[in-house]
Coordinates of C-alpha atoms in Angstrom, one line a residue:
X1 CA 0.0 0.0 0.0
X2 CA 1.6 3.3 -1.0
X3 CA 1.8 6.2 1.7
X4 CA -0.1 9.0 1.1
X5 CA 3.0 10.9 0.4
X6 CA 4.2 8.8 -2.1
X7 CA 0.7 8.6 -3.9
X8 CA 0.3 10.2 -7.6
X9 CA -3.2 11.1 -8.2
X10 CA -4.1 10.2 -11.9
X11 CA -5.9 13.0 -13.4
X12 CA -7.6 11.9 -16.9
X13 CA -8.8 14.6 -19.6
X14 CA -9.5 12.3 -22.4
X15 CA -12.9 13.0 -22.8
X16 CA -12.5 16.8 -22.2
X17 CA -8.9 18.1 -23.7
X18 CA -8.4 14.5 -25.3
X19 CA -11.8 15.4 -27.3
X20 CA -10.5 19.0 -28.6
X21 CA -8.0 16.7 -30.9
X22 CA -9.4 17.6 -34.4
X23 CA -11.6 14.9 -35.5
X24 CA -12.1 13.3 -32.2
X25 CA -15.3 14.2 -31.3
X26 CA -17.7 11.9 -29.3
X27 CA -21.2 12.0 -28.6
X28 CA -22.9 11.6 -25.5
X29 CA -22.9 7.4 -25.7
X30 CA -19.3 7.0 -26.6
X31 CA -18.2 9.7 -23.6
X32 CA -20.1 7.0 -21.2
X33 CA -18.7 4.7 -22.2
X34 CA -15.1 6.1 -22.1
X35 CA -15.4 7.1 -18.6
X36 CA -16.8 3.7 -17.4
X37 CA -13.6 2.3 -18.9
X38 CA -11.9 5.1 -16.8
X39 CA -13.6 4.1 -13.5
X40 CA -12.5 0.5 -14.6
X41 CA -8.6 1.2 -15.0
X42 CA -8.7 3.3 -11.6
X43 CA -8.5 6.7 -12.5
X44 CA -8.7 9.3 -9.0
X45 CA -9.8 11.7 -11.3
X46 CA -12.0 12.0 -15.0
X47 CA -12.8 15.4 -16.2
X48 CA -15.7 14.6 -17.8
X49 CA -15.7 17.8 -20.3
X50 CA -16.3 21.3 -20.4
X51 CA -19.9 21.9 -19.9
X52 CA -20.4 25.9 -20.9
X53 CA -19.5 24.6 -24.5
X54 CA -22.8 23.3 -25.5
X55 CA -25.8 22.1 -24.4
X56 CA -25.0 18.6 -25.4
X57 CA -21.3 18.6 -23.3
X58 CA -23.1 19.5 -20.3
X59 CA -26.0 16.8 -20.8
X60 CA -22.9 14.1 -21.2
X61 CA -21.1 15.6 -18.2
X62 CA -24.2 15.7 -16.0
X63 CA -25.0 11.7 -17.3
X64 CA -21.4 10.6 -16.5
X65 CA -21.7 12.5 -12.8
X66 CA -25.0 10.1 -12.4
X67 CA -23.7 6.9 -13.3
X68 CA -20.1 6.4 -13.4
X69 CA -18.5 5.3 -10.1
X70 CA -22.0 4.5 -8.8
X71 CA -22.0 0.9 -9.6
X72 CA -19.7 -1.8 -10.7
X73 CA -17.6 0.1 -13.4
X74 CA -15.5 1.0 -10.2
X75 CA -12.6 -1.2 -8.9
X76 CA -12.9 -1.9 -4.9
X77 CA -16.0 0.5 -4.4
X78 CA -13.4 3.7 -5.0
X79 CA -15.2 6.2 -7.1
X80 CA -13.7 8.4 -9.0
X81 CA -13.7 12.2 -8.7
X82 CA -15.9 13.5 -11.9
X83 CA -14.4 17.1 -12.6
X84 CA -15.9 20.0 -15.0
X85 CA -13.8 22.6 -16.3
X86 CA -15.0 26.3 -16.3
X87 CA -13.2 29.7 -17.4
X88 CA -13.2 32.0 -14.8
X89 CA -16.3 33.5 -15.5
X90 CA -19.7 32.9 -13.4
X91 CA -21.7 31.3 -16.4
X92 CA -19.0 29.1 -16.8
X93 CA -18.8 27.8 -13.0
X94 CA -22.4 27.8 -12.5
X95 CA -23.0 25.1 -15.6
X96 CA -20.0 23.2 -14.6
X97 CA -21.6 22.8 -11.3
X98 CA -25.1 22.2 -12.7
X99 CA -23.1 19.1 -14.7
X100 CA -21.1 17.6 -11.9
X101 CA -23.2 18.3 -8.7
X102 CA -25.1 14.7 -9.2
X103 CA -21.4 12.8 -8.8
X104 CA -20.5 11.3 -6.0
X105 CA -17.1 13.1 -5.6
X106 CA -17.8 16.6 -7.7
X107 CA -14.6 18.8 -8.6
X108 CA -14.9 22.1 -11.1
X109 CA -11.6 23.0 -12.4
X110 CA -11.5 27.0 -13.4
X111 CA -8.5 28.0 -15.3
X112 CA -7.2 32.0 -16.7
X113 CA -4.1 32.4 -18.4
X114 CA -1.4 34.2 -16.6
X115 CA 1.6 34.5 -18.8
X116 CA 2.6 38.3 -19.8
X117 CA 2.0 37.0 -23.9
X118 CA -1.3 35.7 -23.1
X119 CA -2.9 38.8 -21.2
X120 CA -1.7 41.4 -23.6
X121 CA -2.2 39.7 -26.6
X122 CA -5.5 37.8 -25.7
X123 CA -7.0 38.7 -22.4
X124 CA -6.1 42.3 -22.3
X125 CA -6.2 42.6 -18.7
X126 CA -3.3 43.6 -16.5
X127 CA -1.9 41.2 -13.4
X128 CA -4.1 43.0 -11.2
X129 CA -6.8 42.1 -12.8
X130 CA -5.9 38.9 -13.4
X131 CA -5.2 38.3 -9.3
X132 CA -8.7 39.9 -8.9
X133 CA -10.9 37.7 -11.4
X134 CA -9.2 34.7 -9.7
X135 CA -9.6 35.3 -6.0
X136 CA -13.1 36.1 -6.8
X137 CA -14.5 33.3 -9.1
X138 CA -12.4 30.8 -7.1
X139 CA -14.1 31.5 -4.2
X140 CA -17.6 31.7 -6.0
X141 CA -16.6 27.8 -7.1
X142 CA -15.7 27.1 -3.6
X143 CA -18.7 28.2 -2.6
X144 CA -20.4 25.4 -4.6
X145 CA -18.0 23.1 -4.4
X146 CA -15.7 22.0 -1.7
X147 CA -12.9 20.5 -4.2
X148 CA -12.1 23.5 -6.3
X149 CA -9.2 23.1 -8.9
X150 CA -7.1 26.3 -10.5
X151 CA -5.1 26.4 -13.1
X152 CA -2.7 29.0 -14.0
X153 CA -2.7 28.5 -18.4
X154 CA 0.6 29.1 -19.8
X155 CA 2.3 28.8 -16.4
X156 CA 5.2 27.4 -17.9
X157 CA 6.0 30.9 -19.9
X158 CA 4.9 33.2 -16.7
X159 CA 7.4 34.8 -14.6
X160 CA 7.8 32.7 -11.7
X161 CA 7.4 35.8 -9.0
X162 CA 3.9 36.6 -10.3
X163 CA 2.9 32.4 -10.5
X164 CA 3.7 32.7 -6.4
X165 CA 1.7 35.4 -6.6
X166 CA -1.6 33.7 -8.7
X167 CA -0.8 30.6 -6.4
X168 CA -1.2 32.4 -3.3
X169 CA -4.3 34.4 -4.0
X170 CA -6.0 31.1 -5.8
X171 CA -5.0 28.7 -2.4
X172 CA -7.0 32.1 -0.4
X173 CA -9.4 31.8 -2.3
X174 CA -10.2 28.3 -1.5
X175 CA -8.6 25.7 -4.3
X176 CA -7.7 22.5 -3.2
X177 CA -5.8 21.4 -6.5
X178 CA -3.6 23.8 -7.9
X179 CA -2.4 22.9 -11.5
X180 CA 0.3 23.6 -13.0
X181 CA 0.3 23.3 -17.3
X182 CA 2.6 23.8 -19.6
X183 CA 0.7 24.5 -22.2
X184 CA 2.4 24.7 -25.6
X185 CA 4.9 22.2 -24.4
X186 CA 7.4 24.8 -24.3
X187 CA 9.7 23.7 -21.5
X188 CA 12.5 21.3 -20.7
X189 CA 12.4 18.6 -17.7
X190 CA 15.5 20.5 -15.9
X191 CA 13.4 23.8 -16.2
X192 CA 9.8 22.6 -15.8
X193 CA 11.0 20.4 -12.4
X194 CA 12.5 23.5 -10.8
X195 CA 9.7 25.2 -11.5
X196 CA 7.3 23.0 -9.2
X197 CA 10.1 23.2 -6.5
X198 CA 10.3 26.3 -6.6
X199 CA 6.5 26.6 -6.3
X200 CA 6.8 24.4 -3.0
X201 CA 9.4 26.1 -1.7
X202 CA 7.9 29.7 -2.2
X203 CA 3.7 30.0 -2.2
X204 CA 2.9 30.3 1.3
X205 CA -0.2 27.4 2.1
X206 CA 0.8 25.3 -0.8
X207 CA 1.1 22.4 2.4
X208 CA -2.4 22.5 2.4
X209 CA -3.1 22.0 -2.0
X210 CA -2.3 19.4 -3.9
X211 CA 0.4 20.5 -6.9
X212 CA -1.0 19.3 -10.1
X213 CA 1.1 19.1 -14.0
X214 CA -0.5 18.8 -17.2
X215 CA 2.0 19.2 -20.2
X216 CA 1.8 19.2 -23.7
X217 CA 4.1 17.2 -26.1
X218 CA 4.4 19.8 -29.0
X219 CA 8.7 19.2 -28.3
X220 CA 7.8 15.2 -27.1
X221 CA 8.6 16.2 -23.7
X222 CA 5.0 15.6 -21.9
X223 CA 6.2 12.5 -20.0
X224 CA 9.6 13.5 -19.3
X225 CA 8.7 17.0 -18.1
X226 CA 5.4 15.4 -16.0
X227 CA 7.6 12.8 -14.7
X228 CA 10.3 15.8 -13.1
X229 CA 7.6 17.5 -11.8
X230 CA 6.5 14.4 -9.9
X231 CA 10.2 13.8 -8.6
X232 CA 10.3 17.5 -7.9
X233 CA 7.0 17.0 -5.2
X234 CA 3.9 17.4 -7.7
X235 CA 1.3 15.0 -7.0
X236 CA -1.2 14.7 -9.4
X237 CA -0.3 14.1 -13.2
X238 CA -3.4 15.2 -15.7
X239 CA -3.0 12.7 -18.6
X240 CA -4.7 11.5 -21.4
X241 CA -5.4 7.7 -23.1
X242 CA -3.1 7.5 -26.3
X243 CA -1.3 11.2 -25.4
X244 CA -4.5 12.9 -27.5
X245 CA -5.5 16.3 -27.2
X246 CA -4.5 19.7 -28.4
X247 CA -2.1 19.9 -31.1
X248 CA 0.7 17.1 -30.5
X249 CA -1.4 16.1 -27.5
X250 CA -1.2 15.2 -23.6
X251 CA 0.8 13.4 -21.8
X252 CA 0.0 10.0 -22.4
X253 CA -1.5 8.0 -19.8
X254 CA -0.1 4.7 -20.3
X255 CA 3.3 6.5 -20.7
X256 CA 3.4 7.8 -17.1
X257 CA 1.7 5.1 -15.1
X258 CA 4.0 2.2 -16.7
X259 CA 7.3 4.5 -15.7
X260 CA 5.9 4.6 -12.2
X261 CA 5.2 1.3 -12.1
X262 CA 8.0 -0.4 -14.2
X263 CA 10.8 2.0 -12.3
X264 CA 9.0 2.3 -8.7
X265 CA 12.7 1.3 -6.9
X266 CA 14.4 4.5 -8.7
X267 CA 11.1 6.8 -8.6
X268 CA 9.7 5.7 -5.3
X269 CA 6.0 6.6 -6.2
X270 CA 2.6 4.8 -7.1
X271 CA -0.7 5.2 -8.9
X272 CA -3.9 3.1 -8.0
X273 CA -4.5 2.5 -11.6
X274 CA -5.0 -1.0 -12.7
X275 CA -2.6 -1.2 -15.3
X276 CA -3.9 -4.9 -16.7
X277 CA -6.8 -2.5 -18.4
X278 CA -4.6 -0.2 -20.1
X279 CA -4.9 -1.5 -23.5
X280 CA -8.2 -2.4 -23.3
X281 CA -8.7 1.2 -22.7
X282 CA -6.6 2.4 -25.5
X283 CA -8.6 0.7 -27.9
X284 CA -12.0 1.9 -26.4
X285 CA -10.8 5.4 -26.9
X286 CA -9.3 4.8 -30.4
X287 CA -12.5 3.5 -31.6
X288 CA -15.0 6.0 -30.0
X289 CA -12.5 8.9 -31.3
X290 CA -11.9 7.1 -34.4
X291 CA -8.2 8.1 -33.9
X292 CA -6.0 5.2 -34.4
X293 CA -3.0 4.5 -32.5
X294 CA 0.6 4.5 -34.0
X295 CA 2.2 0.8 -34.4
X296 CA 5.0 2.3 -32.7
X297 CA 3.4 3.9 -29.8
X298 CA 5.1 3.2 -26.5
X299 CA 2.9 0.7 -24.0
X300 CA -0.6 0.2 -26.2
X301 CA 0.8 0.1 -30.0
X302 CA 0.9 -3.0 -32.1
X303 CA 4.6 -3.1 -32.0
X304 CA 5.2 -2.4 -28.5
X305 CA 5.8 -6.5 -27.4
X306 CA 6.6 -7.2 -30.9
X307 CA 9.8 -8.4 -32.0
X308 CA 11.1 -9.2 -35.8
X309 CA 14.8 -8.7 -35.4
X310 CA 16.5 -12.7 -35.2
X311 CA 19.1 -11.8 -32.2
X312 CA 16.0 -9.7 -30.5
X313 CA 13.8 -12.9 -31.1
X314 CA 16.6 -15.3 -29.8
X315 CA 17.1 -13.3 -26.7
X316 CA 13.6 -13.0 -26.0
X317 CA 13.2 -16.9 -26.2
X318 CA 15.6 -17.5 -24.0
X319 CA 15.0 -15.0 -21.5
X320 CA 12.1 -12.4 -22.0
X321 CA 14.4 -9.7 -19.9
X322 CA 16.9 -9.5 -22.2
X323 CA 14.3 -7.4 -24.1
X324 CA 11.4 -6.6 -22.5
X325 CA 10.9 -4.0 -19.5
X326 CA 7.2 -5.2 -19.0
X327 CA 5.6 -8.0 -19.5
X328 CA 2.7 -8.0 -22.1
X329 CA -0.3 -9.2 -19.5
X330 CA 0.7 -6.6 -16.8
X331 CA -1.0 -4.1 -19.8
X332 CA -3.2 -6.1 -20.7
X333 CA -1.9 -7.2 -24.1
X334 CA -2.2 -11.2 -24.0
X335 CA 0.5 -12.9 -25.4
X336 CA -1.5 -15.7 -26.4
X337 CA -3.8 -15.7 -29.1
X338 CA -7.6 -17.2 -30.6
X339 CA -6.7 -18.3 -34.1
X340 CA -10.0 -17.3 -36.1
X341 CA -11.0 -18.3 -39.3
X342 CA -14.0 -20.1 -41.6
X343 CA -14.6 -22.7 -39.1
X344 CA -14.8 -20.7 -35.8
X345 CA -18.5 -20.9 -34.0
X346 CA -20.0 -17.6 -32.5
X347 CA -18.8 -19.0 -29.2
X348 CA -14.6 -18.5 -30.1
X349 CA -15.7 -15.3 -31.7
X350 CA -17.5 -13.6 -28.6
X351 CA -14.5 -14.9 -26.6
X352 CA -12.0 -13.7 -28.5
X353 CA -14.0 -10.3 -28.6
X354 CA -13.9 -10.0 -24.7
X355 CA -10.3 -10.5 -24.4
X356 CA -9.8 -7.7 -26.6
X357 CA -12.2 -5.2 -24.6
X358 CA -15.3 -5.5 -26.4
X359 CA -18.1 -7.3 -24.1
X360 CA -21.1 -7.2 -27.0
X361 CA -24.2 -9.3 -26.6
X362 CA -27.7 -9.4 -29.1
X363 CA -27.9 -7.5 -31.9
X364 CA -24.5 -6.2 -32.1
X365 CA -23.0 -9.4 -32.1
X366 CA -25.0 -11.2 -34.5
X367 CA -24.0 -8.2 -36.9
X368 CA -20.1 -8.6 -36.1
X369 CA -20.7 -12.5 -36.7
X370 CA -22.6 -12.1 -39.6
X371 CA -19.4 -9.8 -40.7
X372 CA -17.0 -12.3 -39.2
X373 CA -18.3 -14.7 -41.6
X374 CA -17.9 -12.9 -45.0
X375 CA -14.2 -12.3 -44.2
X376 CA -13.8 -15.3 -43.1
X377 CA -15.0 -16.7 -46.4
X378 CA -12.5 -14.6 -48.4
X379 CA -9.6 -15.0 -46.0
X380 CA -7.8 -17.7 -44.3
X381 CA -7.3 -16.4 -41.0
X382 CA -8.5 -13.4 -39.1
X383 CA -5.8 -11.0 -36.9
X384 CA -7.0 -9.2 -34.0
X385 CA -6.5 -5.8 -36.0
X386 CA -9.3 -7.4 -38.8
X387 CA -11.6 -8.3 -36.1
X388 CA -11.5 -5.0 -34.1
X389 CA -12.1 -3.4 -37.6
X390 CA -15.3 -5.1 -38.0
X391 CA -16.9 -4.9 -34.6
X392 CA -16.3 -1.2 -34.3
X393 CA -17.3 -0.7 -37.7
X394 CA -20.5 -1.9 -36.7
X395 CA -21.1 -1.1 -32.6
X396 CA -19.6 2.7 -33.5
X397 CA -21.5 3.6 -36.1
X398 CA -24.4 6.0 -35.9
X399 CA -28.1 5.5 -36.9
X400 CA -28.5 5.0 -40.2
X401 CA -30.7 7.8 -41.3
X402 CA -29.6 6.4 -45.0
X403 CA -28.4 2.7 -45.2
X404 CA -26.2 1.6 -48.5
X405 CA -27.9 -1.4 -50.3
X406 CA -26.3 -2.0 -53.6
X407 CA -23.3 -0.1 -55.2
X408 CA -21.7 -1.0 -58.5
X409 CA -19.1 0.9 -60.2
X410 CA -17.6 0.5 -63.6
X411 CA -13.4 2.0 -64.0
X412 CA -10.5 1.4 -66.7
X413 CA -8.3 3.1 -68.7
X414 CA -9.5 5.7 -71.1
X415 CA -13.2 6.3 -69.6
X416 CA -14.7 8.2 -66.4
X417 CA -15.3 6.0 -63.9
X418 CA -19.3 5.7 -63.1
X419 CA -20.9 4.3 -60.0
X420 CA -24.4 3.4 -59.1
X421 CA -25.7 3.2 -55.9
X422 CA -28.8 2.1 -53.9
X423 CA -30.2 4.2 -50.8
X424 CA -32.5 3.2 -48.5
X425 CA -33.7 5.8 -46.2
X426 CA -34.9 5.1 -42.8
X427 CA -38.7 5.7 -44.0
X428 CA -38.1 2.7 -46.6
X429 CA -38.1 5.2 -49.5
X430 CA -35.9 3.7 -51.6
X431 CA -33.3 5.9 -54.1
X432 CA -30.9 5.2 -56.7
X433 CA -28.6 7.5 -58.2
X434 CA -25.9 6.9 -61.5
X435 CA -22.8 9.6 -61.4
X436 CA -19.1 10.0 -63.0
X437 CA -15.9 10.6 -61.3
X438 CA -12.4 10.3 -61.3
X439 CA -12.0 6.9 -60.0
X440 CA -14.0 5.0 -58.4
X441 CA -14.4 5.9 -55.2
X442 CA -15.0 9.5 -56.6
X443 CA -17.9 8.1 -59.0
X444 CA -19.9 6.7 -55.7
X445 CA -18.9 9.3 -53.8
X446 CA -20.5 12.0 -56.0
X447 CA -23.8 9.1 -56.7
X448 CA -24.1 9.4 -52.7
X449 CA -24.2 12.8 -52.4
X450 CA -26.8 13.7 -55.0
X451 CA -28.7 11.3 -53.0
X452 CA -28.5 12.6 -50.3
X453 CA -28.7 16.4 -51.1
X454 CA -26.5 17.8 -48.1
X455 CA -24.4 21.0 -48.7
X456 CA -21.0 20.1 -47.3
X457 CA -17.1 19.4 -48.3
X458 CA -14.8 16.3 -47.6
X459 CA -11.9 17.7 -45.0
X460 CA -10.3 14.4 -44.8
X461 CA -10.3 11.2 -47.1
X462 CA -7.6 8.5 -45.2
X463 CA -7.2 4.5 -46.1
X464 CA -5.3 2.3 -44.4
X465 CA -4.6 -1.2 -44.4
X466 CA -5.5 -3.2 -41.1
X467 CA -3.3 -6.2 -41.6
X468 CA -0.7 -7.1 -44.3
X469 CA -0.8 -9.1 -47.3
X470 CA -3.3 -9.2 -50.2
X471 CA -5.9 -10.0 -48.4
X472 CA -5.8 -7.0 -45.4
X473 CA -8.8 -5.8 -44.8
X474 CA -8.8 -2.0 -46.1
X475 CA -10.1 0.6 -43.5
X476 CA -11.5 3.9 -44.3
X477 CA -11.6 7.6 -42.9
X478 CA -13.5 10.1 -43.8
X479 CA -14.2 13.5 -42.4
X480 CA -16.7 16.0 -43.5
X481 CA -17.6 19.7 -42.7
X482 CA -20.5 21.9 -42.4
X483 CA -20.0 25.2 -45.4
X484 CA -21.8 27.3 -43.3
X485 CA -20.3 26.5 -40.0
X486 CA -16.9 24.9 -38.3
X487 CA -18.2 21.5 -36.9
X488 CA -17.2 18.6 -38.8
X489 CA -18.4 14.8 -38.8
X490 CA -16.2 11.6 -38.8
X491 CA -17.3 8.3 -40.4
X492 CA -14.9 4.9 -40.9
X493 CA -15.6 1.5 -42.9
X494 CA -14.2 -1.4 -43.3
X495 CA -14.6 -3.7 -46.1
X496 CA -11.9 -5.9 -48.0
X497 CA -12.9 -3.9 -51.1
X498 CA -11.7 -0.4 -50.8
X499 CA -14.7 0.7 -52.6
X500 CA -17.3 -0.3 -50.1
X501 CA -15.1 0.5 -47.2
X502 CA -14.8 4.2 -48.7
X503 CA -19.1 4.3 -49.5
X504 CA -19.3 3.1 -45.7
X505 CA -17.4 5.5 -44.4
X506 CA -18.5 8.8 -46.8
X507 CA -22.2 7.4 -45.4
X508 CA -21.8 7.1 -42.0
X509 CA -20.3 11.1 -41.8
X510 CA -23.2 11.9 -43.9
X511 CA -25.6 10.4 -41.1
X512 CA -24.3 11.9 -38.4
X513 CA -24.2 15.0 -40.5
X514 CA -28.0 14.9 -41.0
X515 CA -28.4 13.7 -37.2
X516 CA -26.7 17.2 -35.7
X517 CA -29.1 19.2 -38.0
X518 CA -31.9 17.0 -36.8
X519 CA -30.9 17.7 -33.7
X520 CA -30.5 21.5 -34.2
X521 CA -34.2 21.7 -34.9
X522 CA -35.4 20.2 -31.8
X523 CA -35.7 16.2 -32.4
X524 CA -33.8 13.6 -30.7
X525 CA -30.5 11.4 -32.0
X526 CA -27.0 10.7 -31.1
X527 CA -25.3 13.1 -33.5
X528 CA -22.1 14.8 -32.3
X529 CA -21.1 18.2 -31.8
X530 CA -18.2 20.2 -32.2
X531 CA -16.9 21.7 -29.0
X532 CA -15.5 24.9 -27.7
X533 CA -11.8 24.7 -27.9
X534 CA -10.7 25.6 -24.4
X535 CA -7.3 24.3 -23.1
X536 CA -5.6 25.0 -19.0

């Protein structure tokens, strides 16, 4: 049991600055089930999102404060803190409240920028001011909350005197958590680690706070610099699954609690995460933000317990030290495999599903069989990757406002390529449309969007193969956007023709497309919507 000293509170933002990663927008369905994965894997802390940006973030905030860490989703009965983040403006704190008062541990988080660049050149207020708007909405959240965190944004470029300063007058105030973000990823670990010390050693009542770090990795320092802070006394790392968020992203969470755990006899610390969930985790979030994970990445990507060189390979048969730090099942990452293929029953299939992290039962699984058994059909033997393509081809996508029945296309050299495709909208009407293109893909493309009669433009058109070989199962992205507004909309199919897997995808964006319109005039769906950017 660690002391309480030596204790690291993990902080997660995934579903709040984790979601402000272009393209990684979740609706109110996918958060949930996000943060019950987080109350799974231990988390002390999930902030939940940043309710003043819409209606719909502070419906998914408010949902997560009523159920998550209410029931089983939570290891040994320890519920999580569910945190909302506000600007420091009254608004702001009174609808993060609204959204986390139902949770069984509530935090709001308020945040203003106190670097000299950021107040002249975007809040325009002097450090007076700034001192004033923080000992006052501080203590407003304090006054509906008793776990108030602050955040000083951009404290890695602000003058350390005047952070003491902001520090002081926030702890006053009444914050419990003071957070400390380096924000562009602008420092170094030798530079951001003294500054926490020297934050310790110089805010009068920072005995009573806990000192907080959230870094960026725009220089791929986030887990270095997090990880001085920690050894410098900081005690609460904010992190995010995969190392998504703004710009290059957070510091990753699998990143910092694997360090802890893997070099706890030179760092001396410990997290109460459960670290035999982390990769079930990783792909719950890569799937609900459509926002795949590098093969490369450290901890949860393909390649991390992978090994292809012959002396790496004869080492690791001989002794699995001589190249590996962790051991693949202390992730979560089985070493053992299911081999799938024509003749595996429903039974294997399911089981095989739930070792990966996807516990599907009815409906959905009779889809991802009936899937399951085409591919199987045309190919020998299913990988993990191909089966995870399928199942969250089918449990992610949203309601099919228009369903593709038939699509044929035509292409060779020295002609347009045409395409003909089959609609059937949700009201049975059926609708087929003939069009031209460039290729292929173009041709059905173009056929789709006659059909379907939305003004819009493609942002984003991305394929990628799942597996190797001939026979890989070809995976699309596509992301659309709004002409008359900023939000876009993500769709992704898989198919072993590239065709289909493109119409898929280009479909499903147009459906949840025509779902946030719905939803703009007043009826109900699971369409997403683009956030506020806000970042601490």
């Amino acid at each position: 049991m660690a002391s309480a000293a030596n204790y690291v509170r993990v902080f997660d933002t995934t579903l709040r600055d984790g979601e402000q990663s272009p393209g990684a927008t979740m609706n109110a369905a996918e958060k949930l089930e996000v943060a019950r994965a987080l109350a799974r894997l231990g988390v002390d802390v999930i902030e939940a999102g940043f309710p003043a940006a819409s209606p719909d973030d502070l419906a998914a905030v408010k949902r997560i404060a009523e159920l998550v860490g209410k029931t089983d989703d939570t290891p040994s009965s320890r519920a999580p803190i569910i945190c909302g983040l506000a600007r420091t403006v009254r608004s702001d704190i009174d609808k993060a409240w609204q959204a986390v008062a139902p949770a069984q541990r509530p935090r709001i988080h308020t945040f203003l920028a106190t670097s000299d660049i950021h107040l002249e050149h975007k809040l325009r207020m002097t450090r007076d001011e700034v001192l004033a708007r923080i000992e006052d909405m501080v203590a407003y959240a304090r006054s509906l909350c008793d776990d108030v965190e602050f955040s000083p944004e951009d404290a890695g470029r602000t003058e350390p005197a005047f952070l003491y300063r902001v520090l002081e007058r926030a702890i006053t105030a009444g914050a419990t958590t003071l957070n400390i973000p380096d924000t562009v990823g602008y420092t170094t670990p030798d530079e951001f680690g003294a500054l926490i010390a020297g934050i310790l050693e110089n805010v009068p009542g920072i005995d009573g706070a806990v000192v907080s770090v959230h870094c960026h990795d725009d220089l791929g320092l986030a887990t270095a610099n997090s990880l001085a802070a920690l050894r410098a006394g900081a005690r609460q790392v904010e992190v995010a699954v995969n190392g998504i968020g703004e710009r290059a992203g957070n510091t990753a969470l699998e990143e910092i609690v694997m360090a802890l755990a893997t070099r706890r006899a030179h760092l001396g610390l410990d997290t109460g995460v459960d670290t035999r969930q982390i990769v079930r985790t990783s792909k719950i979030v890569a799937a609900a933000t459509g926002m795949s994970v590098p093969p490369n990445k450290a901890v949860v990507g393909a390649n991390a317990f992978a090994h292809e060189s012959g002396i790496h390979q004869d080492g690791v048969l001989k002794n699995q030290d001589t190249y590996e730090i962790m051991r693949p099942e202390t992730v979560g990452a089985s070493a053992t495999r299911l081999v799938l293929g024509k003749h595996s029953g429903r039974h294997a299939v399911r089981a095989r599903l739930a070792e990966l992290g996807y516990d599907i039962t009815g409906d959905e699984l009779d889809k991802a069989f009936a899937r399951f058994k085409e591919l199987a059909d045309r190919k020998k033997t299913i990988a993990d990757a191909d089966l995870e393509a399928l199942v969250t081809d089918e449990i992610y996508r949203p309601r099919e406002i228009y369903s593709l029945d038939t699509l044929q296309v035509t292409c060779g050299t020295g002609a347009p390529a045409t395409a003909t495709v089959k609609l059937v909208h949700q009201d049975g009407t059926v609708r087929t449309q003939a069009a031209v293109g460039d290729g292929p893909v173009h041709a059905a493309f173009e056929a789709i969007a006659v059909i379907v009669g939305l003004e819009h433009e493609l942002c984003e058109y991305s394929v990628q193969g799942v597996t190797e070989g001939i026979d890989a199962l070809g995976r699309v992205e596509v992301r659309i956007g709004e002409r008359d507004s900023e939000a876009t909309f993500r769709g992704h199919g898989a198919h072993l023709d590239i065709v289909m897997a493109s119409a898929h995808a280009y479909l499903a964006a147009l459906n949840r497309l025509l779902i946030a319109r719905a939803e703009r005039k007043g009826t109900t769906s699971d369409g997403g919507q683009q956030p506020v950017r806000a970042q601490a």
